[in-house]
Structure formats: C-alpha cells, structure tokens
One Martini backbone bead per residue (centre of mass of N, CA, C, O) as a GRO file, in nm:
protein
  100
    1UNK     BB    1   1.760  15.751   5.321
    2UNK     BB    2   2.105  15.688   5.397
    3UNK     BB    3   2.363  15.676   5.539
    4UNK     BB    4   2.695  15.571   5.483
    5UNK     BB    5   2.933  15.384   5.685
    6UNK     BB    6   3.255  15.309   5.634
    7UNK     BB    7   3.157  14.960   5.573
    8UNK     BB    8   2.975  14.988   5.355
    9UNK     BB    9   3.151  15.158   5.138
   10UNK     BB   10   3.331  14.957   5.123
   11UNK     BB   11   3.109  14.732   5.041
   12UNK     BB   12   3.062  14.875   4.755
   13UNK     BB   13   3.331  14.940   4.616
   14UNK     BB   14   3.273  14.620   4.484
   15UNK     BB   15   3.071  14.741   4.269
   16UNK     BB   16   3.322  14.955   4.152
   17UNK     BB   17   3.513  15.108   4.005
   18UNK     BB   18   3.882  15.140   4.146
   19UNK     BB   19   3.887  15.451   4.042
   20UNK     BB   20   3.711  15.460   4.302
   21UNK     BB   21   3.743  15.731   4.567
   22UNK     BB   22   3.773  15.866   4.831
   23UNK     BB   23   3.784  16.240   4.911
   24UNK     BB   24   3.658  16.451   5.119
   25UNK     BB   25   3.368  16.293   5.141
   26UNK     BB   26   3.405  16.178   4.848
   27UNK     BB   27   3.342  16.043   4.526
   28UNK     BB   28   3.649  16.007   4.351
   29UNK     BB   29   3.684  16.067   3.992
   30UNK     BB   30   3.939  16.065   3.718
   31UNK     BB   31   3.919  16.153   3.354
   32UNK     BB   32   4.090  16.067   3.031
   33UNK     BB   33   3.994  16.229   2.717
   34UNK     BB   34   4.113  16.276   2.408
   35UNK     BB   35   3.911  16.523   2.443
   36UNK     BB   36   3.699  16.756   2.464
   37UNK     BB   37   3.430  16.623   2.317
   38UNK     BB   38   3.452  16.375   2.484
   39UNK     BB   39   3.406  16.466   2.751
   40UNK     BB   40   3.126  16.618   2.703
   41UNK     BB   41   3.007  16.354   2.568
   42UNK     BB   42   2.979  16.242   2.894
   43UNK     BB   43   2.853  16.455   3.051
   44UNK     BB   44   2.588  16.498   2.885
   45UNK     BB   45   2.512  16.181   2.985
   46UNK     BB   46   2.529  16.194   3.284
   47UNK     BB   47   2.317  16.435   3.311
   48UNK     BB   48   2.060  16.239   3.212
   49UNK     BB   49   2.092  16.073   3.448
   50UNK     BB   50   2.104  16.271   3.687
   51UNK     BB   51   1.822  16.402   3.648
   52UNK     BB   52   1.645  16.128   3.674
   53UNK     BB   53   1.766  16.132   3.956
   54UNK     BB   54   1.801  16.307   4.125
   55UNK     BB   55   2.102  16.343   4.073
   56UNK     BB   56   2.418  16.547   4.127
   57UNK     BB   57   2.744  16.617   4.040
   58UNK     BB   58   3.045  16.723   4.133
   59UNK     BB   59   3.243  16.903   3.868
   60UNK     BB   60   3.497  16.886   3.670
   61UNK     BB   61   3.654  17.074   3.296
   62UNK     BB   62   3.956  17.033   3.182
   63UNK     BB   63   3.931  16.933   2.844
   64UNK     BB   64   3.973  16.611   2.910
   65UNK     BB   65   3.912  16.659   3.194
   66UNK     BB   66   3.751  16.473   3.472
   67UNK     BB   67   3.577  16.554   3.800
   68UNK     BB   68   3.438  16.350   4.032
   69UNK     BB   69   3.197  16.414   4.283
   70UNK     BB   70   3.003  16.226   4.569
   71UNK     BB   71   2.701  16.306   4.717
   72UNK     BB   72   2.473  16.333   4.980
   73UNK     BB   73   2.310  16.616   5.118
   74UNK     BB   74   2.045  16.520   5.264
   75UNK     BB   75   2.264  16.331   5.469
   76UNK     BB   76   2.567  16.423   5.458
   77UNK     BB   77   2.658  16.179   5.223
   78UNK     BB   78   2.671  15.861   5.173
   79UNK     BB   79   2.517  15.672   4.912
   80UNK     BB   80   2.347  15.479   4.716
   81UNK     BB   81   2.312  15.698   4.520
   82UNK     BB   82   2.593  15.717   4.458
   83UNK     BB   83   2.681  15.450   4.354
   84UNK     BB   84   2.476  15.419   4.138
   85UNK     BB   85   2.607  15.653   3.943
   86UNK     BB   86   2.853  15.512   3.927
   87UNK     BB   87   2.745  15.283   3.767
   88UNK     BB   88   2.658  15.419   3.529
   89UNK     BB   89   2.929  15.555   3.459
   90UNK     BB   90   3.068  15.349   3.410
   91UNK     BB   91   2.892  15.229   3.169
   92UNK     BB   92   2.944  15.486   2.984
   93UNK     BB   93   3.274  15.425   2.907
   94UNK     BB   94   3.232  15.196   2.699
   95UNK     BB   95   3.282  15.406   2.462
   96UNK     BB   96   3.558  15.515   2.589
   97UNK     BB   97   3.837  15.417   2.524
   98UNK     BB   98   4.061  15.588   2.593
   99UNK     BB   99   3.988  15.595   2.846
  100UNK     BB  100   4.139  15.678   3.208
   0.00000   0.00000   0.00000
C-alpha cells in the first residue's frame, strides 16, 4: 500500500460520493441525520465495516451530525484504503433517505 499522490486522489474523486472533499490532508465528509439514533446507527455499521478492513476512520458526533476523517496513519496520508471505506460508506447510505 502506498501513499497517493494529488493527481491520483483526483483521479479516485470520481469513484466516490461528491460530498467527499479534501481538507487538512484528509478524506473529509459531514452527514446530517434525522436524529441522534439514526446517526449512531450508521456509526456502529460503518464501525462493523471499519473493523473488517482493519481501516477505522477519525470521526465526531454531536446528536445528529457526523463527521468523518479519512487518512491511512502507515502511510502518512491518503491511500486505496481511504477510497475503499468511503465508498462502503456511501453504500451504507442508501438506508438513511434522510441524510444530507
């Protein structure tokens, strides 16, 4: 696994949901969700998932919002593995109409 370089994150950009952006050298989305409890369950299902890959994302949530970070640490920066969990992420999405 390697480091990718900024014409490649471009280049993956497009694999994944356009509310995914740069910002402070991470993979950086936030998601607004009808309340807290449907928040925290997409937490603990993107967690089921994060787990697996042995990929876990830096995150906050304060009631119904979410905020995720995306980098991979052994690397120092963005890898396939960050694309990879985001596009699981949206995937798990498609549950809550709600989310913004």
């Amino acid at each position: 696994m390697k480091k990718l370089n900024e014409g490649e994150i471009q280049d993956k950009t497009t694999e994944i949901n356009p509310a995914w952006c740069m910002k402070d050298n991470f993979l950086h989305r936030e998601l607004l969700f009808k309340d807290f409890i449907e928040a925290f369950s997409f937490m603990t299902s993107v967690a089921l998932i994060a787990e697996k890959a042995a990929h876990h994302p830096n995150w906050k949530n304060v009631y119904n919002k979410v905020i995720i970070d995306l980098t991979t640490h052994d690397v120092g920066g963005i890898s396939t593995k960050d694309f990879d969990l985001a596009k699981a992420i949206d995937a798990l999405l498609h549950r809550y109409e709600d989310c913004k």
